[in-house]
Amino acid sequence: MSPARPRAQGGHLVFEAPALPNGILQGDCLKLMPELPTACVDLVLTDPPYVCGYRDRSGRTVANDNRSDWLAPAFHEIVRLMKPGALCISFYGWTATDAFFAAWRAAGLRPVAHVVFCKPYASRTGVFRAMHENAYVLARGRLVAPGDALSDVRSWTYTGNKLHPTQKPVEELVPLIRAYCPEGGLVFDPFAGSGSTLVAARSLGRRYLGIELDAVHAATAEKRLL
Ligand SMILES: C[S@@+](CC[C@H](N)C(=O)[O-])C[C@H]1O[C@@H](n2cnc3c(N)ncnc32)[C@H](O)[C@@H]1O
């Protein structure tokens, strides 16, 4: 695909990508992202595998969650797709913080905030009861500060993980997209799972594009987006 064409508007370069259709692509994001145009994405909101060997009580696992070699190439491509000044909000597994950070820094992403989502329940009990999720907010280039900054301590709703073993709550994703993706902007999730990010984007009238490796999860996302 041809790259986005820049045009000047109000002293800023605005990138006009060829219109991508809303939807979900089934396949490996490492193979599919290179097909997408440069600087077409206004907000990346993604929930990649946590690199923690996840297995839930019924034995469900997450593809690529037992390895980290995909991290650097994935974020390298993610950055290419982001418009300058765009944000990438990425959930991550805290046990692999070093691997995530190495990939983000190598890709040229700069941490600008860290968000904690407080769960009203423990998803696991070890040394502590695990009662939060984390996301880093990462910027490509000079940050365009939003008018209304959200609190970095946020609530969480239990989804029951009925559609995906690590399903994220749409209602907690909606405020992030409303605040950090301009109206008419494109929200991108290369690790889309059951499509929660895309459902949230659609509910706000934003454009959306997801990629999901697992054919069953991609089909679930498609159904949610019908
Ligand atoms: C943590 S889950 C996302 C769950 C999602 N937020 C939801 O609410 O359903 C991460 C997803 O990334 C997918 N995945 C792993 N490696 C991938 C790859 N190389 N390309 C695309 N998807 C991948 C997994 O199959 C999994 O569904």
mmCIF file of C-alpha atoms and ligand atoms in Angstrom:
data_model
loop_
_atom_site.group_PDB
_atom_site.id
_atom_site.type_symbol
_atom_site.label_atom_id
_atom_site.label_comp_id
_atom_site.label_asym_id
_atom_site.label_seq_id
_atom_site.Cartn_x
_atom_site.Cartn_y
_atom_site.Cartn_z
ATOM 1 C CA MET A 1 0.000 0.000 0.000
ATOM 2 C CA SER A 2 1.202 3.512 -0.639
ATOM 3 C CA PRO A 3 2.322 5.616 2.341
ATOM 4 C CA ALA A 4 0.168 8.343 3.896
ATOM 5 C CA ARG A 5 0.580 11.729 2.163
ATOM 6 C CA PRO A 6 1.393 14.667 4.439
ATOM 7 C CA ARG A 7 -0.311 18.052 4.061
ATOM 8 C CA ALA A 8 0.145 21.191 6.164
ATOM 9 C CA GLN A 9 -2.713 22.272 8.421
ATOM 10 C CA GLY A 10 -2.429 24.884 11.175
ATOM 11 C CA GLY A 11 1.346 24.613 11.312
ATOM 12 C CA HIS A 12 1.232 20.797 11.681
ATOM 13 C CA LEU A 13 1.772 18.082 9.139
ATOM 14 C CA VAL A 14 -1.403 16.050 8.782
ATOM 15 C CA PHE A 15 -1.127 12.595 7.248
ATOM 16 C CA GLU A 16 -3.882 11.477 4.962
ATOM 17 C CA ALA A 17 -3.832 7.731 4.636
ATOM 18 C CA PRO A 18 -5.801 5.970 1.962
ATOM 19 C CA ALA A 19 -9.057 4.994 3.716
ATOM 20 C CA LEU A 20 -8.694 1.605 5.367
ATOM 21 C CA PRO A 21 -11.934 -0.294 5.854
ATOM 22 C CA ASN A 22 -13.026 -0.870 9.445
ATOM 23 C CA GLY A 23 -12.545 -4.462 10.477
ATOM 24 C CA ILE A 24 -10.357 -7.283 11.684
ATOM 25 C CA LEU A 25 -7.690 -9.116 9.699
ATOM 26 C CA GLN A 26 -6.997 -12.721 10.627
ATOM 27 C CA GLY A 27 -3.320 -13.587 10.589
ATOM 28 C CA ASP A 28 0.091 -12.863 12.077
ATOM 29 C CA CYS A 29 0.507 -9.137 12.698
ATOM 30 C CA LEU A 30 4.238 -9.461 11.955
ATOM 31 C CA LYS A 31 3.312 -10.459 8.403
ATOM 32 C CA LEU A 32 0.270 -8.202 7.942
ATOM 33 C CA MET A 33 1.485 -4.903 9.405
ATOM 34 C CA PRO A 34 4.111 -4.396 6.653
ATOM 35 C CA GLU A 35 1.170 -4.309 4.186
ATOM 36 C CA LEU A 36 -0.378 -1.290 5.913
ATOM 37 C CA PRO A 37 0.448 2.337 5.041
ATOM 38 C CA THR A 38 2.966 4.338 7.047
ATOM 39 C CA ALA A 39 1.599 6.880 9.573
ATOM 40 C CA CYS A 40 -2.061 5.949 9.239
ATOM 41 C CA VAL A 41 -2.938 5.276 12.900
ATOM 42 C CA ASP A 42 -4.176 7.892 15.404
ATOM 43 C CA LEU A 43 -4.190 5.634 18.475
ATOM 44 C CA VAL A 44 -2.790 2.181 19.149
ATOM 45 C CA LEU A 45 -4.710 0.540 21.983
ATOM 46 C CA THR A 46 -3.435 -2.973 22.330
ATOM 47 C CA ASP A 47 -3.319 -5.910 24.681
ATOM 48 C CA PRO A 48 -0.441 -8.117 23.539
ATOM 49 C CA PRO A 49 0.393 -11.492 25.082
ATOM 50 C CA TYR A 50 1.910 -10.867 28.527
ATOM 51 C CA VAL A 51 4.853 -13.280 27.999
ATOM 52 C CA CYS A 52 3.909 -15.108 31.188
ATOM 53 C CA GLY A 53 2.885 -18.573 29.985
ATOM 54 C CA TYR A 54 -0.767 -17.813 30.775
ATOM 55 C CA ARG A 55 -3.151 -20.731 31.320
ATOM 56 C CA ASP A 56 -6.565 -20.230 32.868
ATOM 57 C CA ARG A 57 -8.428 -22.646 35.127
ATOM 58 C CA SER A 58 -9.981 -24.443 32.185
ATOM 59 C CA GLY A 59 -6.601 -24.789 30.436
ATOM 60 C CA ARG A 60 -7.057 -22.003 27.842
ATOM 61 C CA THR A 61 -3.796 -20.387 26.691
ATOM 62 C CA VAL A 62 -2.814 -17.325 24.629
ATOM 63 C CA ALA A 63 -0.764 -17.706 21.421
ATOM 64 C CA ASN A 64 2.849 -16.449 21.689
ATOM 65 C CA ASP A 65 2.501 -15.918 25.433
ATOM 66 C CA ASN A 66 5.407 -18.279 26.119
ATOM 67 C CA ARG A 67 8.002 -16.353 24.062
ATOM 68 C CA SER A 68 9.137 -12.768 23.588
ATOM 69 C CA ASP A 69 10.936 -12.789 20.216
ATOM 70 C CA TRP A 70 7.910 -11.134 18.518
ATOM 71 C CA LEU A 71 7.995 -8.072 20.772
ATOM 72 C CA ALA A 72 10.734 -6.036 19.055
ATOM 73 C CA PRO A 73 9.604 -6.626 15.444
ATOM 74 C CA ALA A 74 5.961 -6.033 16.366
ATOM 75 C CA PHE A 75 6.564 -2.672 18.038
ATOM 76 C CA HIS A 76 8.974 -1.647 15.284
ATOM 77 C CA GLU A 77 6.095 -2.001 12.786
ATOM 78 C CA ILE A 78 3.531 -0.497 15.169
ATOM 79 C CA VAL A 79 5.629 2.675 15.365
ATOM 80 C CA ARG A 80 5.853 2.901 11.584
ATOM 81 C CA LEU A 81 2.060 2.817 11.415
ATOM 82 C CA MET A 82 1.597 5.554 14.050
ATOM 83 C CA LYS A 83 1.182 9.183 13.046
ATOM 84 C CA PRO A 84 3.847 11.453 14.582
ATOM 85 C CA GLY A 85 2.518 12.602 17.967
ATOM 86 C CA ALA A 86 0.178 9.596 18.235
ATOM 87 C CA LEU A 87 -0.008 7.464 21.370
ATOM 88 C CA CYS A 88 0.334 3.738 21.878
ATOM 89 C CA ILE A 89 -1.470 2.475 24.979
ATOM 90 C CA SER A 90 -0.185 -1.029 25.610
ATOM 91 C CA PHE A 91 -1.216 -3.394 28.339
ATOM 92 C CA TYR A 92 1.713 -5.560 29.383
ATOM 93 C CA GLY A 93 2.721 -8.338 31.753
ATOM 94 C CA TRP A 94 4.721 -6.960 34.655
ATOM 95 C CA THR A 95 6.846 -10.108 34.944
ATOM 96 C CA ALA A 96 8.251 -9.262 31.486
ATOM 97 C CA THR A 97 8.574 -5.502 31.960
ATOM 98 C CA ASP A 98 12.234 -5.605 30.881
ATOM 99 C CA ALA A 99 11.412 -7.318 27.581
ATOM 100 C CA PHE A 100 8.524 -4.927 26.850
ATOM 101 C CA PHE A 101 10.630 -1.875 27.658
ATOM 102 C CA ALA A 102 13.542 -3.063 25.519
ATOM 103 C CA ALA A 103 11.164 -3.471 22.564
ATOM 104 C CA TRP A 104 9.451 -0.117 23.107
ATOM 105 C CA ARG A 105 12.731 1.780 23.424
ATOM 106 C CA ALA A 106 14.277 0.035 20.418
ATOM 107 C CA ALA A 107 11.212 1.046 18.395
ATOM 108 C CA GLY A 108 11.640 4.687 19.438
ATOM 109 C CA LEU A 109 8.641 4.864 21.758
ATOM 110 C CA ARG A 110 8.811 7.163 24.765
ATOM 111 C CA PRO A 111 6.838 6.406 27.959
ATOM 112 C CA VAL A 112 4.600 9.372 28.833
ATOM 113 C CA ALA A 113 2.256 7.774 31.384
ATOM 114 C CA HIS A 114 1.559 4.553 33.239
ATOM 115 C CA VAL A 115 -2.008 3.504 33.960
ATOM 116 C CA VAL A 116 -3.188 1.165 36.695
ATOM 117 C CA PHE A 117 -6.608 -0.465 36.486
ATOM 118 C CA CYS A 118 -7.859 -1.583 39.903
ATOM 119 C CA LYS A 119 -9.748 -4.868 39.940
ATOM 120 C CA PRO A 120 -12.431 -5.428 42.558
ATOM 121 C CA TYR A 121 -11.277 -9.084 42.691
ATOM 122 C CA ALA A 122 -8.017 -11.068 42.663
ATOM 123 C CA SER A 123 -7.280 -12.792 39.367
ATOM 124 C CA ARG A 124 -4.556 -14.856 41.068
ATOM 125 C CA THR A 125 -3.038 -15.186 44.527
ATOM 126 C CA GLY A 126 0.710 -15.527 44.999
ATOM 127 C CA VAL A 127 2.865 -13.454 47.339
ATOM 128 C CA PHE A 128 0.169 -10.786 46.885
ATOM 129 C CA ARG A 129 -3.382 -10.965 45.556
ATOM 130 C CA ALA A 130 -3.195 -9.837 41.930
ATOM 131 C CA MET A 131 -5.761 -7.029 41.762
ATOM 132 C CA HIS A 132 -4.603 -4.749 38.984
ATOM 133 C CA GLU A 133 -3.825 -4.531 35.286
ATOM 134 C CA ASN A 134 -1.190 -2.145 33.861
ATOM 135 C CA ALA A 135 -0.739 -0.242 30.659
ATOM 136 C CA TYR A 136 2.075 2.026 29.517
ATOM 137 C CA VAL A 137 1.233 5.043 27.416
ATOM 138 C CA LEU A 138 3.964 5.529 24.820
ATOM 139 C CA ALA A 139 4.463 8.389 22.397
ATOM 140 C CA ARG A 140 5.925 8.513 18.939
ATOM 141 C CA GLY A 141 7.669 11.860 18.572
ATOM 142 C CA ARG A 142 6.449 15.160 19.980
ATOM 143 C CA LEU A 143 3.306 14.619 22.011
ATOM 144 C CA VAL A 144 0.170 16.581 21.190
ATOM 145 C CA ALA A 145 -1.196 17.007 24.736
ATOM 146 C CA PRO A 146 -4.896 16.198 25.061
ATOM 147 C CA GLY A 147 -7.330 18.825 26.313
ATOM 148 C CA ASP A 148 -8.662 16.604 29.067
ATOM 149 C CA ALA A 149 -6.077 14.329 30.727
ATOM 150 C CA LEU A 150 -7.572 11.194 32.315
ATOM 151 C CA SER A 151 -6.628 9.888 35.754
ATOM 152 C CA ASP A 152 -3.938 7.206 35.579
ATOM 153 C CA VAL A 153 -5.759 5.166 38.244
ATOM 154 C CA ARG A 154 -8.810 3.572 36.709
ATOM 155 C CA SER A 155 -11.577 1.141 37.484
ATOM 156 C CA TRP A 156 -12.030 -2.348 36.078
ATOM 157 C CA THR A 157 -15.034 -4.506 35.334
ATOM 158 C CA TYR A 158 -14.890 -8.296 35.262
ATOM 159 C CA THR A 159 -15.814 -9.617 31.810
ATOM 160 C CA GLY A 160 -16.072 -13.254 32.863
ATOM 161 C CA ASN A 161 -13.610 -13.997 30.013
ATOM 162 C CA LYS A 162 -16.466 -15.617 28.135
ATOM 163 C CA LEU A 163 -15.299 -14.551 24.677
ATOM 164 C CA HIS A 164 -11.534 -14.804 25.235
ATOM 165 C CA PRO A 165 -9.331 -16.130 28.076
ATOM 166 C CA THR A 166 -7.999 -12.598 28.762
ATOM 167 C CA GLN A 167 -10.936 -10.493 27.576
ATOM 168 C CA LYS A 168 -10.683 -6.781 28.391
ATOM 169 C CA PRO A 169 -13.755 -4.780 29.442
ATOM 170 C CA VAL A 170 -15.033 -2.553 26.636
ATOM 171 C CA GLU A 171 -16.374 0.024 29.105
ATOM 172 C CA GLU A 172 -12.847 0.652 30.494
ATOM 173 C CA LEU A 173 -11.383 1.064 26.993
ATOM 174 C CA VAL A 174 -13.994 3.566 25.830
ATOM 175 C CA PRO A 175 -12.725 6.561 27.895
ATOM 176 C CA LEU A 176 -9.148 5.960 26.699
ATOM 177 C CA ILE A 177 -10.223 6.126 23.068
ATOM 178 C CA ARG A 178 -12.516 9.111 23.625
ATOM 179 C CA ALA A 179 -9.668 11.068 25.255
ATOM 180 C CA TYR A 180 -6.705 10.039 23.117
ATOM 181 C CA CYS A 181 -8.041 9.384 19.610
ATOM 182 C CA PRO A 182 -9.390 12.366 17.677
ATOM 183 C CA GLU A 183 -12.885 12.155 16.199
ATOM 184 C CA GLY A 184 -12.688 10.383 12.876
ATOM 185 C CA GLY A 185 -9.301 8.911 13.836
ATOM 186 C CA LEU A 186 -8.148 5.335 13.341
ATOM 187 C CA VAL A 187 -7.731 3.030 16.370
ATOM 188 C CA PHE A 188 -5.432 0.053 15.770
ATOM 189 C CA ASP A 189 -5.037 -3.159 17.777
ATOM 190 C CA PRO A 190 -2.603 -5.691 16.275
ATOM 191 C CA PHE A 191 -3.324 -8.229 19.074
ATOM 192 C CA ALA A 192 -7.083 -7.901 18.932
ATOM 193 C CA GLY A 193 -8.259 -11.155 20.546
ATOM 194 C CA SER A 194 -12.063 -11.067 20.667
ATOM 195 C CA GLY A 195 -12.035 -7.462 19.428
ATOM 196 C CA SER A 196 -12.763 -5.507 22.631
ATOM 197 C CA THR A 197 -10.699 -2.489 21.494
ATOM 198 C CA LEU A 198 -12.481 -2.451 18.150
ATOM 199 C CA VAL A 199 -15.923 -2.691 19.732
ATOM 200 C CA ALA A 200 -15.021 0.243 21.999
ATOM 201 C CA ALA A 201 -13.753 2.300 19.032
ATOM 202 C CA ARG A 202 -16.865 1.577 17.012
ATOM 203 C CA SER A 203 -19.124 2.627 19.904
ATOM 204 C CA LEU A 204 -17.486 6.077 19.718
ATOM 205 C CA GLY A 205 -17.686 6.358 15.941
ATOM 206 C CA ARG A 206 -13.911 6.072 15.554
ATOM 207 C CA ARG A 207 -12.446 4.073 12.681
ATOM 208 C CA TYR A 208 -10.918 0.753 13.759
ATOM 209 C CA LEU A 209 -8.588 -1.955 12.502
ATOM 210 C CA GLY A 210 -7.494 -5.099 14.305
ATOM 211 C CA ILE A 211 -5.297 -8.090 13.603
ATOM 212 C CA GLU A 212 -5.703 -11.439 15.350
ATOM 213 C CA LEU A 213 -3.661 -14.600 14.811
ATOM 214 C CA ASP A 214 -6.160 -17.107 16.166
ATOM 215 C CA ALA A 215 -8.936 -17.878 13.674
ATOM 216 C CA VAL A 216 -11.511 -18.598 16.403
ATOM 217 C CA HIS A 217 -10.834 -15.300 18.209
ATOM 218 C CA ALA A 218 -10.837 -13.386 14.914
ATOM 219 C CA ALA A 219 -14.241 -14.901 14.094
ATOM 220 C CA THR A 220 -15.509 -13.891 17.550
ATOM 221 C CA ALA A 221 -14.342 -10.331 16.918
ATOM 222 C CA GLU A 222 -16.007 -10.294 13.513
ATOM 223 C CA LYS A 223 -19.299 -11.408 15.059
ATOM 224 C CA ARG A 224 -19.087 -8.706 17.729
ATOM 225 C CA LEU A 225 -18.569 -6.127 14.995
ATOM 226 C CA LEU A 226 -21.478 -7.205 12.781
HETATM 227 C C1 LIG B 1 -4.060 -10.697 25.548
HETATM 228 S S1 LIG B 1 -4.898 -11.299 24.150
HETATM 229 C C2 LIG B 1 -5.984 -9.954 23.663
HETATM 230 C C3 LIG B 1 -7.365 -10.073 24.270
HETATM 231 C C4 LIG B 1 -8.270 -8.935 23.843
HETATM 232 N N1 LIG B 1 -7.847 -7.683 24.455
HETATM 233 C C5 LIG B 1 -9.718 -9.183 24.166
HETATM 234 O O1 LIG B 1 -10.348 -8.414 24.934
HETATM 235 O O2 LIG B 1 -10.258 -10.190 23.681
HETATM 236 C C6 LIG B 1 -3.624 -11.233 22.946
HETATM 237 C C7 LIG B 1 -4.041 -11.784 21.596
HETATM 238 O O3 LIG B 1 -2.947 -11.650 20.682
HETATM 239 C C8 LIG B 1 -3.018 -12.722 19.764
HETATM 240 N N2 LIG B 1 -1.707 -12.848 19.101
HETATM 241 C C9 LIG B 1 -0.574 -13.388 19.587
HETATM 242 N N3 LIG B 1 0.410 -13.280 18.687
HETATM 243 C C10 LIG B 1 -0.094 -12.631 17.611
HETATM 244 C C11 LIG B 1 0.434 -12.221 16.358
HETATM 245 N N4 LIG B 1 1.708 -12.461 16.033
HETATM 246 N N5 LIG B 1 -0.377 -11.577 15.489
HETATM 247 C C12 LIG B 1 -1.665 -11.317 15.803
HETATM 248 N N6 LIG B 1 -2.236 -11.708 16.984
HETATM 249 C C13 LIG B 1 -1.452 -12.351 17.875
HETATM 250 C C14 LIG B 1 -3.425 -13.923 20.605
HETATM 251 O O4 LIG B 1 -4.019 -14.942 19.829
HETATM 252 C C15 LIG B 1 -4.407 -13.270 21.585
HETATM 253 O O5 LIG B 1 -5.746 -13.419 21.168
#
